C-alpha cells in the first residue's frame, strides 16, 4: 500500500490520501495473492486457509447460478439459505489490514491536554483521530480519576469504519460536561462517550475536528493554527499584566484568573426571574388549615416611598405579581445598621399552618474539621439568595401580602417563610454535591472554598464559579474575599494554624464590665 501511495500525486490532501488508501486496499484485497504480502502495520499471523467453495472473483459463479441464488434468497458464497455472503458461517476470515487501521495510521496524532473536572486538573494525552465517529474516553481512565458519569437515554451503537463493533458494540454512559484545555490557550466544554480504550485515554474524533477545523502538523504531532470559530469562542489568553492601579476597572476586586467567569458576579442576571427547578419551594399547609389573613401595617412617609419603590422594582423583575389570593400577610420595614430600610413580610401566621420541611442545616464545627491541611481560602456570598429559588407552581397564592397600595404574591422564595432556609440549603447542597467537604463548605448563602496550594485553589474557585453560572446563581462581589491566608467564616477565624473564635463576635462578652453589684452579676449571667 505504501508503494502504491508513493506513486501518486504528492499534492493530495489528507482526506484524499485516506479515500485513495481505502480504494487501493479494496482492489488489493480482491486480487489473488501470488506471494506473501507484507505491511509495516502489526497484524496477526496468517493461518492456513482451506479452499473456499465459491469465492467471488476467484471461482466465479455462472450467471444462471448467481441469479438462481439471488431469486431463492440463497447465500452467494455457500449456496445455503438463512444468511448472506457477508455473514456466511462457512467463510473463513481473511487476514488483511482493516480499513480503520489504514485510516488510523494516516490520520492520527497525539497531543498533551489538561482535563478539568470540578476544579481537579488531570494531565493526560489525547489522540486526534479523523477516523473516529465521536469523542471518546477510556472507561478505566474515568474510573481511576473518579470522573462523574451520566447514563445515556438509549444505548448508542458504535462500530469501526469496516463495520466491526467497537469495544462492546454499544455505549451506555457518557461523562458530564468537562473542561478540555489545549495549548496555547484553547479551552472548551466537552462531553465524552465512555468506551474501553486502553491505548488512548482520550480520543478526539471527526465531530471535534469538524467543529474546530484545526491545522495539524501530522508529522510533528502538533496543532499549528486554530479556526476563526476557535479564535472567537475557545481561545482565552491569560492576561500578562494586571490592570492599572490608577484606573481600576469595575471588576478590580476579582483576581484576573476569573475574569472569564465574571458572569458569576452579574448584578443584572441576578435580577432575572429564575426558572422552575425540581427544588422549587413548596408550601404545604396542614390539612384543614384556614389561609391566614394578616393586618395592614401603617407606614411613615419615608417608608411609604420605599414601599412604592420596592413594589415597582419587584413587579418589573417579575419577582411578584398582583394577587387575588384569600391569604394575606402584613408588610413593614426594619432599619439596617446603615439606616437603610429592609422590607419584611409577617409570615408568622402562615408558618404556623405550614408543614415543616426538616432538611438539616450543616453543623459548622464538624465541617471545619475538613480544613486542617488547607492553606488558601476564598469566601463567596450569594446575591439575593432566596430570590433565586422559585415558589412551586400553584403555591404562589399562599405568599400573598397586603400593602396600602395593593395585594401581591411572590413568584420567588421570599425571606420569612419557615421552610426557606431548608429549601435553599437542599438546593445548594445538590448544586455542589460532589464538592462538599472536599474543598467546599456551604452554609445557606455563604460558600467557603479551601485548598492546600495556590494552583489547586485557582482550579477549585473556577469550578465553583462555573457551577454558579450553570445553575444561575450569582455572588455578591463586594462581600467576596479571594486567596486569603486567614479568613472569617460564620463566627470563626480560619487559618493554617487552626480555627479560633472571631474577635468581633466575642467582643461584647470579652469587654463586659466586671459586675460590682448583685443586679449586674444577674444581668451578666442572663
Short mmCIF file of C-alpha atoms in Angstrom, two decimals:
data_model
loop_
_atom_site.label_atom_id
_atom_site.label_comp_id
_atom_site.label_asym_id
_atom_site.label_seq_id
_atom_site.Cartn_x
_atom_site.Cartn_y
_atom_site.Cartn_z
CA UNK A 1 0.00 0.00 0.00
CA UNK A 2 2.86 2.39 0.79
CA UNK A 3 4.45 1.68 -2.59
CA UNK A 4 1.16 2.40 -4.34
CA UNK A 5 0.72 5.67 -2.45
CA UNK A 6 4.28 6.75 -3.22
CA UNK A 7 3.49 6.66 -6.94
CA UNK A 8 0.60 9.07 -6.59
CA UNK A 9 0.49 12.86 -6.81
CA UNK A 10 2.17 14.47 -3.80
CA UNK A 11 -0.25 17.42 -3.84
CA UNK A 12 -3.15 15.40 -2.41
CA UNK A 13 -4.78 16.47 0.84
CA UNK A 14 -5.07 14.20 3.88
CA UNK A 15 -8.70 13.29 3.17
CA UNK A 16 -7.81 12.47 -0.46
CA UNK A 17 -5.00 10.20 0.78
CA UNK A 18 -7.45 8.45 3.12
CA UNK A 19 -10.03 7.84 0.38
CA UNK A 20 -7.30 6.74 -2.04
CA UNK A 21 -5.91 4.32 0.56
CA UNK A 22 -9.32 2.74 1.02
CA UNK A 23 -9.79 2.26 -2.74
CA UNK A 24 -6.33 0.78 -3.17
CA UNK A 25 -6.89 -1.55 -0.22
CA UNK A 26 -10.18 -2.80 -1.68
CA UNK A 27 -8.51 -3.53 -5.04
CA UNK A 28 -5.58 -5.30 -3.40
CA UNK A 29 -7.91 -7.44 -1.31
CA UNK A 30 -9.79 -8.60 -4.40
CA UNK A 31 -6.60 -9.86 -6.04
CA UNK A 32 -5.49 -13.47 -5.66
CA UNK A 33 -2.12 -13.22 -3.93
CA UNK A 34 0.81 -14.88 -5.70
CA UNK A 35 3.32 -14.13 -2.95
CA UNK A 36 3.16 -13.15 0.69
CA UNK A 37 2.15 -9.50 1.16
CA UNK A 38 3.91 -7.69 3.97
CA UNK A 39 2.91 -4.47 5.65
CA UNK A 40 4.51 -2.39 8.38
CA UNK A 41 1.25 -2.48 10.33
CA UNK A 42 1.07 -5.13 13.03
CA UNK A 43 -1.32 -7.90 12.03
CA UNK A 44 -1.98 -11.39 13.33
CA UNK A 45 -0.01 -14.19 11.67
CA UNK A 46 -1.84 -15.80 8.79
CA UNK A 47 -3.18 -19.29 9.36
CA UNK A 48 -3.53 -21.93 6.68
CA UNK A 49 -6.76 -21.34 4.81
CA UNK A 50 -8.99 -24.02 3.38
CA UNK A 51 -10.27 -23.75 -0.18
CA UNK A 52 -13.37 -21.59 -0.39
CA UNK A 53 -16.33 -23.10 -2.25
CA UNK A 54 -17.36 -20.05 -4.30
CA UNK A 55 -15.14 -17.08 -3.58
CA UNK A 56 -16.37 -14.27 -5.78
CA UNK A 57 -13.60 -13.06 -8.03
CA UNK A 58 -11.68 -16.37 -7.75
CA UNK A 59 -14.08 -19.23 -8.56
CA UNK A 60 -16.79 -17.41 -10.42
CA UNK A 61 -20.45 -18.35 -10.32
CA UNK A 62 -22.22 -18.72 -13.62
CA UNK A 63 -24.75 -16.05 -14.41
CA UNK A 64 -27.57 -18.60 -14.16
CA UNK A 65 -26.37 -19.91 -10.78
CA UNK A 66 -25.94 -16.38 -9.40
CA UNK A 67 -29.46 -15.39 -10.50
CA UNK A 68 -30.88 -18.62 -9.03
CA UNK A 69 -29.31 -17.94 -5.61
CA UNK A 70 -30.49 -14.33 -5.60
CA UNK A 71 -34.01 -15.39 -6.62
CA UNK A 72 -34.19 -18.05 -3.90
CA UNK A 73 -32.52 -15.88 -1.20
CA UNK A 74 -29.50 -18.19 -1.00
CA UNK A 75 -26.00 -17.29 0.12
CA UNK A 76 -23.77 -16.32 -2.83
CA UNK A 77 -20.84 -17.99 -1.04
CA UNK A 78 -22.01 -21.45 0.11
CA UNK A 79 -25.41 -21.71 -1.56
CA UNK A 80 -27.31 -22.29 1.71
CA UNK A 81 -30.37 -20.38 2.93
CA UNK A 82 -30.75 -18.27 6.07
CA UNK A 83 -27.86 -15.84 5.68
CA UNK A 84 -25.96 -13.73 3.18
CA UNK A 85 -22.39 -13.89 1.92
CA UNK A 86 -21.11 -11.23 4.34
CA UNK A 87 -22.25 -13.28 7.35
CA UNK A 88 -21.68 -16.77 5.94
CA UNK A 89 -20.57 -19.04 8.82
CA UNK A 90 -18.52 -21.28 6.50
CA UNK A 91 -16.47 -18.41 5.10
CA UNK A 92 -13.09 -18.25 6.89
CA UNK A 93 -11.73 -14.84 7.87
CA UNK A 94 -9.14 -13.42 5.51
CA UNK A 95 -6.10 -11.85 7.15
CA UNK A 96 -5.72 -8.29 5.90
CA UNK A 97 -5.22 -4.86 7.24
CA UNK A 98 -8.59 -3.29 8.10
CA UNK A 99 -9.74 -0.02 6.64
CA UNK A 100 -9.90 1.50 10.11
CA UNK A 101 -6.27 0.55 10.70
CA UNK A 102 -5.24 2.17 7.40
CA UNK A 103 -7.18 5.31 8.23
CA UNK A 104 -5.82 5.42 11.76
CA UNK A 105 -2.27 5.10 10.52
CA UNK A 106 -2.73 8.07 8.22
CA UNK A 107 -4.92 10.35 10.29
CA UNK A 108 -3.77 10.29 13.89
CA UNK A 109 -1.67 12.48 16.11
CA UNK A 110 -1.29 12.56 19.88
CA UNK A 111 -1.17 15.81 21.85
CA UNK A 112 -0.90 16.72 25.57
CA UNK A 113 -4.12 18.02 27.13
CA UNK A 114 -5.42 19.14 30.51
CA UNK A 115 -8.79 17.74 31.59
CA UNK A 116 -10.59 19.64 34.36
CA UNK A 117 -13.46 18.14 36.34
CA UNK A 118 -14.95 20.26 39.12
CA UNK A 119 -11.68 22.07 39.67
CA UNK A 120 -9.43 19.00 39.62
CA UNK A 121 -6.86 19.12 36.81
CA UNK A 122 -5.75 15.90 35.12
CA UNK A 123 -2.79 15.94 32.74
CA UNK A 124 -3.04 13.32 30.00
CA UNK A 125 -2.81 12.87 26.24
CA UNK A 126 -5.49 12.95 23.57
CA UNK A 127 -5.44 11.12 20.27
CA UNK A 128 -6.78 13.18 17.37
CA UNK A 129 -8.30 10.62 15.02
CA UNK A 130 -10.28 11.71 11.97
CA UNK A 131 -11.49 8.14 11.59
CA UNK A 132 -13.31 8.15 14.95
CA UNK A 133 -17.00 8.94 14.71
CA UNK A 134 -17.21 10.61 18.14
CA UNK A 135 -15.26 11.89 21.13
CA UNK A 136 -14.32 9.02 23.46
CA UNK A 137 -12.68 8.48 26.84
CA UNK A 138 -11.31 5.29 28.32
CA UNK A 139 -13.50 3.52 30.88
CA UNK A 140 -10.61 2.71 33.23
CA UNK A 141 -9.35 6.30 32.99
CA UNK A 142 -12.79 7.54 34.08
CA UNK A 143 -12.87 5.12 37.00
CA UNK A 144 -9.34 5.83 38.23
CA UNK A 145 -9.89 9.61 38.15
CA UNK A 146 -13.42 9.38 39.63
CA UNK A 147 -14.98 11.39 36.81
CA UNK A 148 -18.77 11.82 37.17
CA UNK A 149 -20.80 9.97 34.54
CA UNK A 150 -24.30 10.04 33.08
CA UNK A 151 -26.42 7.21 31.69
CA UNK A 152 -27.41 7.50 28.05
CA UNK A 153 -31.14 7.87 27.47
CA UNK A 154 -30.81 5.00 25.00
CA UNK A 155 -27.67 2.93 24.22
CA UNK A 156 -25.58 4.23 21.34
CA UNK A 157 -24.29 1.69 18.82
CA UNK A 158 -20.73 2.25 17.70
CA UNK A 159 -18.65 0.46 15.06
CA UNK A 160 -15.35 0.89 13.26
CA UNK A 161 -15.23 2.07 9.65
CA UNK A 162 -15.15 -1.51 8.39
CA UNK A 163 -18.35 -2.35 10.27
CA UNK A 164 -16.80 -4.25 13.16
CA UNK A 165 -18.21 -3.47 16.63
CA UNK A 166 -16.02 -1.03 18.56
CA UNK A 167 -15.41 -2.32 22.08
CA UNK A 168 -18.65 -3.84 23.42
CA UNK A 169 -20.51 -2.53 20.36
CA UNK A 170 -22.67 -0.06 22.25
CA UNK A 171 -22.23 2.85 24.65
CA UNK A 172 -24.33 3.18 27.81
CA UNK A 173 -22.61 6.09 29.59
CA UNK A 174 -21.07 9.49 28.94
CA UNK A 175 -19.14 11.85 31.15
CA UNK A 176 -20.65 15.06 32.43
CA UNK A 177 -19.53 18.28 30.73
CA UNK A 178 -15.78 18.55 31.31
CA UNK A 179 -13.30 21.31 30.54
CA UNK A 180 -10.66 20.36 27.97
CA UNK A 181 -7.66 22.66 27.73
CA UNK A 182 -5.08 22.52 24.92
CA UNK A 183 -2.08 24.72 24.32
CA UNK A 184 -1.89 27.52 23.56
CA UNK A 185 -4.90 28.91 25.43
CA UNK A 186 -7.54 26.72 23.79
CA UNK A 187 -10.33 25.75 26.20
CA UNK A 188 -13.76 24.23 25.66
CA UNK A 189 -16.52 22.32 27.42
CA UNK A 190 -16.91 18.81 26.08
CA UNK A 191 -18.69 15.54 26.86
CA UNK A 192 -17.18 12.13 26.05
CA UNK A 193 -18.62 8.72 25.26
CA UNK A 194 -17.12 6.11 27.61
CA UNK A 195 -15.55 3.05 25.93
CA UNK A 196 -12.71 0.61 26.68
CA UNK A 197 -9.70 2.35 25.10
CA UNK A 198 -6.53 1.34 26.95
CA UNK A 199 -4.23 2.67 24.22
CA UNK A 200 -5.56 6.24 24.36
CA UNK A 201 -7.20 7.87 27.42
CA UNK A 202 -8.98 10.42 25.20
CA UNK A 203 -9.92 10.25 21.52
CA UNK A 204 -10.96 13.41 19.70
CA UNK A 205 -12.78 12.25 16.61
CA UNK A 206 -14.27 13.67 13.45
CA UNK A 207 -17.03 15.70 15.24
CA UNK A 208 -14.33 17.56 17.16
CA UNK A 209 -12.26 18.13 14.01
CA UNK A 210 -15.32 19.25 12.06
CA UNK A 211 -16.22 21.79 14.75
CA UNK A 212 -12.78 23.30 15.34
CA UNK A 213 -11.09 22.74 11.94
CA UNK A 214 -7.55 22.94 13.33
CA UNK A 215 -4.48 22.98 11.10
CA UNK A 216 -2.45 19.96 12.19
CA UNK A 217 1.15 19.08 11.53
CA UNK A 218 0.70 15.32 11.33
CA UNK A 219 4.44 14.76 11.09
CA UNK A 220 5.20 16.88 14.14
CA UNK A 221 2.06 15.89 16.05
CA UNK A 222 1.10 19.48 16.89
CA UNK A 223 -1.72 21.89 16.13
CA UNK A 224 -0.31 24.88 14.28
CA UNK A 225 -3.41 27.02 13.81
CA UNK A 226 -7.00 27.29 15.06
CA UNK A 227 -10.09 28.19 13.04
CA UNK A 228 -11.93 31.56 13.29
CA UNK A 229 -14.57 29.76 15.38
CA UNK A 230 -11.93 28.82 17.95
CA UNK A 231 -10.41 32.29 17.90
CA UNK A 232 -13.80 33.69 18.88
CA UNK A 233 -15.14 31.05 21.28
CA UNK A 234 -12.29 28.89 22.61
CA UNK A 235 -9.08 30.90 22.81
CA UNK A 236 -8.70 32.51 26.24
CA UNK A 237 -5.38 34.31 26.53
CA UNK A 238 -4.15 34.81 30.09
CA UNK A 239 -3.62 38.49 30.92
CA UNK A 240 0.12 39.18 31.18
CA UNK A 241 -0.14 42.37 33.25
CA UNK A 242 -2.60 43.33 35.97
CA UNK A 243 -4.96 46.27 35.47
CA UNK A 244 -3.56 49.71 36.17
CA UNK A 245 -3.85 50.65 39.83
CA UNK A 246 -4.53 54.28 38.92
CA UNK A 247 -7.66 53.47 36.95
CA UNK A 248 -9.05 50.25 38.47
CA UNK A 249 -11.83 48.62 36.42
CA UNK A 250 -15.17 47.71 37.88
CA UNK A 251 -14.05 44.12 38.42
CA UNK A 252 -10.76 45.08 40.12
CA UNK A 253 -11.60 43.12 43.30
CA UNK A 254 -11.84 39.91 41.29
CA UNK A 255 -8.49 38.24 40.51
CA UNK A 256 -7.53 38.08 36.84
CA UNK A 257 -7.71 34.27 36.95
CA UNK A 258 -11.51 34.57 36.98
CA UNK A 259 -12.13 37.41 34.53
CA UNK A 260 -13.56 34.94 32.01
CA UNK A 261 -16.15 33.98 34.66
CA UNK A 262 -17.42 37.46 35.57
CA UNK A 263 -20.94 36.30 34.76
CA UNK A 264 -20.96 34.67 38.20
CA UNK A 265 -20.91 38.18 39.72
CA UNK A 266 -23.50 39.74 37.40
CA UNK A 267 -25.87 42.14 39.15
CA UNK A 268 -28.12 42.25 36.07
CA UNK A 269 -28.61 38.49 35.71
CA UNK A 270 -29.30 38.23 39.45
CA UNK A 271 -32.45 40.29 38.88
CA UNK A 272 -33.81 37.94 36.19
CA UNK A 273 -36.68 35.61 37.09
CA UNK A 274 -35.10 32.19 37.74
CA UNK A 275 -36.52 29.08 36.05
CA UNK A 276 -38.62 26.43 37.77
CA UNK A 277 -36.44 23.60 39.08
CA UNK A 278 -37.04 20.30 40.90
CA UNK A 279 -36.05 22.07 44.15
CA UNK A 280 -38.75 24.77 44.00
CA UNK A 281 -40.05 25.92 47.39
CA UNK A 282 -43.27 24.07 48.22
CA UNK A 283 -45.73 25.44 50.80
CA UNK A 284 -47.84 22.53 52.06
CA UNK A 285 -50.50 23.51 54.59
CA UNK A 286 -51.74 21.38 57.47
CA UNK A 287 -54.95 19.64 56.31
CA UNK A 288 -58.00 21.73 57.19
CA UNK A 289 -55.99 24.87 57.91
CA UNK A 290 -57.60 28.19 57.01
CA UNK A 291 -55.48 30.55 54.87
CA UNK A 292 -54.11 33.18 57.26
CA UNK A 293 -55.06 36.83 56.91
CA UNK A 294 -52.76 39.47 58.38
CA UNK A 295 -53.26 43.14 59.02
CA UNK A 296 -52.01 46.12 57.07
CA UNK A 297 -49.23 47.97 58.90
CA UNK A 298 -49.24 51.77 58.88
CA UNK A 299 -46.13 53.24 57.23
CA UNK A 300 -44.38 56.57 57.65
CA UNK A 301 -43.83 58.85 54.67
CA UNK A 302 -40.27 57.60 54.02
CA UNK A 303 -41.48 54.01 54.43
CA UNK A 304 -44.37 54.58 52.01
CA UNK A 305 -41.96 55.93 49.41
CA UNK A 306 -39.62 52.98 49.96
CA UNK A 307 -42.58 50.58 49.69
CA UNK A 308 -43.74 52.09 46.38
CA UNK A 309 -40.21 51.83 45.01
CA UNK A 310 -39.87 48.22 46.20
CA UNK A 311 -43.19 47.14 44.66
CA UNK A 312 -42.35 48.81 41.36
CA UNK A 313 -38.93 47.15 41.16
CA UNK A 314 -40.16 43.67 42.11
CA UNK A 315 -43.02 43.85 39.58
CA UNK A 316 -40.56 44.89 36.87
CA UNK A 317 -38.31 41.92 37.67
CA UNK A 318 -41.25 39.52 37.76
CA UNK A 319 -40.49 38.50 41.34
CA UNK A 320 -44.03 39.44 42.48
CA UNK A 321 -47.38 39.76 40.73
CA UNK A 322 -50.81 41.19 41.61
CA UNK A 323 -52.84 38.69 43.62
CA UNK A 324 -56.45 37.72 44.24
CA UNK A 325 -55.47 35.28 46.98
CA UNK A 326 -57.69 34.85 50.08
CA UNK A 327 -54.46 34.73 52.13
CA UNK A 328 -52.67 37.83 53.29
CA UNK A 329 -49.61 38.82 55.33
CA UNK A 330 -48.57 42.21 56.65
CA UNK A 331 -45.83 44.30 55.03
CA UNK A 332 -43.48 46.57 57.00
CA UNK A 333 -39.86 47.75 57.21
CA UNK A 334 -37.00 47.32 59.66
CA UNK A 335 -33.92 49.53 59.72
CA UNK A 336 -30.49 48.17 58.80
CA UNK A 337 -27.31 49.17 60.62
CA UNK A 338 -26.60 51.79 57.96
CA UNK A 339 -30.09 53.30 58.33
CA UNK A 340 -31.46 51.82 55.09
CA UNK A 341 -34.91 50.17 55.15
CA UNK A 342 -35.28 46.42 54.73
CA UNK A 343 -38.74 45.20 53.58
CA UNK A 344 -40.24 42.42 55.72
CA UNK A 345 -43.34 40.24 55.37
CA UNK A 346 -45.07 39.00 58.52
CA UNK A 347 -45.46 35.30 57.65
CA UNK A 348 -45.84 34.12 61.26
CA UNK A 349 -49.48 33.05 60.78
CA UNK A 350 -48.63 31.22 57.54
CA UNK A 351 -45.70 29.46 59.19
CA UNK A 352 -47.96 28.17 61.98
CA UNK A 353 -50.11 26.22 59.48
CA UNK A 354 -47.24 25.15 57.19
CA UNK A 355 -45.97 21.56 57.25
CA UNK A 356 -42.30 21.92 58.15
CA UNK A 357 -39.55 20.75 55.81
CA UNK A 358 -36.92 19.23 58.10
CA UNK A 359 -33.90 19.35 55.81
CA UNK A 360 -30.93 19.87 58.17
CA UNK A 361 -28.57 22.81 58.08
CA UNK A 362 -24.85 21.94 58.29
CA UNK A 363 -23.14 21.61 61.66
CA UNK A 364 -20.37 24.16 61.34
CA UNK A 365 -17.74 22.83 63.84
CA UNK A 366 -17.59 19.32 62.29
CA UNK A 367 -17.44 20.88 58.82
CA UNK A 368 -14.44 22.97 59.81
CA UNK A 369 -12.54 19.79 60.67
CA UNK A 370 -12.02 19.36 56.91
CA UNK A 371 -9.80 22.48 56.85
CA UNK A 372 -6.85 21.12 58.83
CA UNK A 373 -4.40 20.99 55.91
CA UNK A 374 -5.79 23.94 53.95
CA UNK A 375 -3.54 26.92 53.23
CA UNK A 376 -5.60 29.18 50.91
CA UNK A 377 -9.21 30.32 51.35
CA UNK A 378 -11.87 32.12 49.31
CA UNK A 379 -15.29 33.17 50.60
CA UNK A 380 -18.30 33.85 48.35
CA UNK A 381 -21.60 35.43 49.40
CA UNK A 382 -24.58 34.77 47.14
CA UNK A 383 -26.60 37.75 45.94
CA UNK A 384 -30.38 37.77 46.65
CA UNK A 385 -30.01 34.12 47.54
CA UNK A 386 -33.60 33.21 48.42
CA UNK A 387 -34.94 35.11 45.41
CA UNK A 388 -33.01 32.71 43.16
CA UNK A 389 -35.46 29.91 44.08
CA UNK A 390 -38.96 29.79 42.57
CA UNK A 391 -42.12 29.13 44.56
CA UNK A 392 -43.62 25.83 43.45
CA UNK A 393 -46.15 26.42 40.71
CA UNK A 394 -49.61 26.66 42.28
CA UNK A 395 -48.35 27.73 45.71
CA UNK A 396 -47.79 31.41 44.88
CA UNK A 397 -51.16 32.46 46.35
CA UNK A 398 -50.05 31.36 49.82
CA UNK A 399 -47.30 34.02 49.86
CA UNK A 400 -49.74 36.91 49.31
CA UNK A 401 -49.13 40.12 51.24
CA UNK A 402 -51.06 43.38 51.56
CA UNK A 403 -49.81 46.94 51.41
CA UNK A 404 -51.56 50.28 51.44
CA UNK A 405 -51.29 50.28 47.64
CA UNK A 406 -52.43 46.76 46.76
CA UNK A 407 -52.38 42.98 47.17
CA UNK A 408 -49.45 40.98 45.76
CA UNK A 409 -47.91 37.50 45.84
CA UNK A 410 -44.38 36.18 45.34
CA UNK A 411 -43.20 34.09 42.41
CA UNK A 412 -39.78 33.61 44.04
CA UNK A 413 -38.97 32.44 47.56
CA UNK A 414 -39.18 35.41 49.98
CA UNK A 415 -37.49 35.86 53.33
CA UNK A 416 -39.63 34.99 56.33
CA UNK A 417 -41.03 31.60 55.31
CA UNK A 418 -40.37 28.85 57.84
CA UNK A 419 -39.02 26.47 55.21
CA UNK A 420 -36.92 28.95 53.21
CA UNK A 421 -33.55 28.08 54.86
CA UNK A 422 -34.11 24.34 54.46
CA UNK A 423 -35.17 24.58 50.82
CA UNK A 424 -32.23 26.79 49.92
CA UNK A 425 -29.75 24.57 51.78
CA UNK A 426 -31.12 21.49 49.99
CA UNK A 427 -30.76 23.28 46.66
CA UNK A 428 -27.15 24.42 47.12
CA UNK A 429 -26.19 21.01 48.52
CA UNK A 430 -27.46 19.42 45.30
CA UNK A 431 -25.59 22.00 43.22
CA UNK A 432 -22.26 21.35 44.98
CA UNK A 433 -22.86 17.72 46.00
CA UNK A 434 -19.61 16.35 44.53
CA UNK A 435 -17.51 19.20 46.01
CA UNK A 436 -18.91 19.33 49.55
CA UNK A 437 -16.36 18.66 52.30
CA UNK A 438 -13.68 18.07 49.65
CA UNK A 439 -12.87 21.72 49.00
CA UNK A 440 -16.21 23.47 49.60
CA UNK A 441 -18.36 24.24 52.66
CA UNK A 442 -21.78 25.80 52.04
CA UNK A 443 -23.97 27.25 54.76
CA UNK A 444 -27.13 28.63 53.10
CA UNK A 445 -25.75 31.56 51.04
CA UNK A 446 -22.17 31.54 52.39
CA UNK A 447 -19.60 29.50 50.46
CA UNK A 448 -16.09 28.73 51.70
CA UNK A 449 -13.52 27.28 49.28
CA UNK A 450 -10.30 25.86 50.76
CA UNK A 451 -7.22 24.29 49.17
CA UNK A 452 -3.75 23.06 50.01
CA UNK A 453 -1.94 25.15 47.38
CA UNK A 454 -2.46 28.27 45.31
CA UNK A 455 -2.51 26.46 41.95
CA UNK A 456 -5.04 23.95 43.25
CA UNK A 457 -7.10 26.75 44.78
CA UNK A 458 -7.48 28.59 41.47
CA UNK A 459 -8.88 25.44 39.89
CA UNK A 460 -11.27 24.93 42.82
CA UNK A 461 -12.58 28.51 42.69
CA UNK A 462 -13.03 28.28 38.93
CA UNK A 463 -15.04 25.09 39.36
CA UNK A 464 -17.34 26.75 41.91
CA UNK A 465 -17.86 29.84 39.74
CA UNK A 466 -18.64 27.68 36.72
CA UNK A 467 -21.17 25.75 38.79
CA UNK A 468 -22.80 29.02 39.91
CA UNK A 469 -23.17 30.15 36.30
CA UNK A 470 -24.53 26.77 35.27
CA UNK A 471 -27.29 26.94 37.90
CA UNK A 472 -27.99 30.68 37.54
CA UNK A 473 -26.64 31.61 40.96
CA UNK A 474 -24.66 34.80 41.46
CA UNK A 475 -22.13 36.01 44.02
CA UNK A 476 -22.04 39.44 45.64
CA UNK A 477 -18.66 40.79 44.59
CA UNK A 478 -18.41 43.39 47.34
CA UNK A 479 -18.69 40.69 50.04
CA UNK A 480 -16.37 38.13 48.44
CA UNK A 481 -12.79 37.55 49.58
CA UNK A 482 -10.24 35.77 47.38
CA UNK A 483 -6.99 33.89 48.05
CA UNK A 484 -6.81 34.63 51.77
CA UNK A 485 -4.35 33.03 54.20
CA UNK A 486 -6.76 33.76 57.07
CA UNK A 487 -10.49 34.32 56.76
CA UNK A 488 -13.57 34.90 58.95
CA UNK A 489 -16.43 32.49 58.32
CA UNK A 490 -19.62 32.04 60.34
CA UNK A 491 -18.15 33.48 63.54
CA UNK A 492 -14.81 31.68 63.26
CA UNK A 493 -11.40 32.81 62.06
CA UNK A 494 -9.77 30.11 59.96
CA UNK A 495 -6.05 29.92 59.17
CA UNK A 496 -3.38 27.22 58.67
CA UNK A 497 -2.71 27.48 62.42
CA UNK A 498 -6.25 26.36 63.25
CA UNK A 499 -9.75 27.65 63.97
CA UNK A 500 -10.49 30.37 66.52
CA UNK A 501 -13.49 32.44 67.52
CA UNK A 502 -13.94 35.71 65.64
CA UNK A 503 -12.92 38.56 67.98
CA UNK A 504 -15.73 40.73 66.65
CA UNK A 505 -18.29 38.12 67.72
CA UNK A 506 -16.98 37.70 71.28
CA UNK A 507 -16.06 41.33 71.85
CA UNK A 508 -19.27 42.09 73.76
CA UNK A 509 -18.63 39.25 76.21
CA UNK A 510 -14.88 39.83 76.46
CA UNK A 511 -15.27 43.56 77.17
CA UNK A 512 -18.24 43.19 79.53
CA UNK A 513 -17.65 45.39 82.61
CA UNK A 514 -16.84 43.44 85.74
CA UNK A 515 -20.05 43.09 87.80
CA UNK A 516 -19.97 45.12 91.03
CA UNK A 517 -23.46 44.51 92.32
CA UNK A 518 -25.78 41.54 92.56
CA UNK A 519 -28.01 43.04 89.86
CA UNK A 520 -25.08 43.49 87.49
CA UNK A 521 -24.00 39.90 88.13
CA UNK A 522 -27.51 38.65 87.39
CA UNK A 523 -27.55 40.72 84.19
CA UNK A 524 -24.21 39.23 83.13
CA UNK A 525 -25.44 35.68 83.75
CA UNK A 526 -28.60 36.37 81.79
#
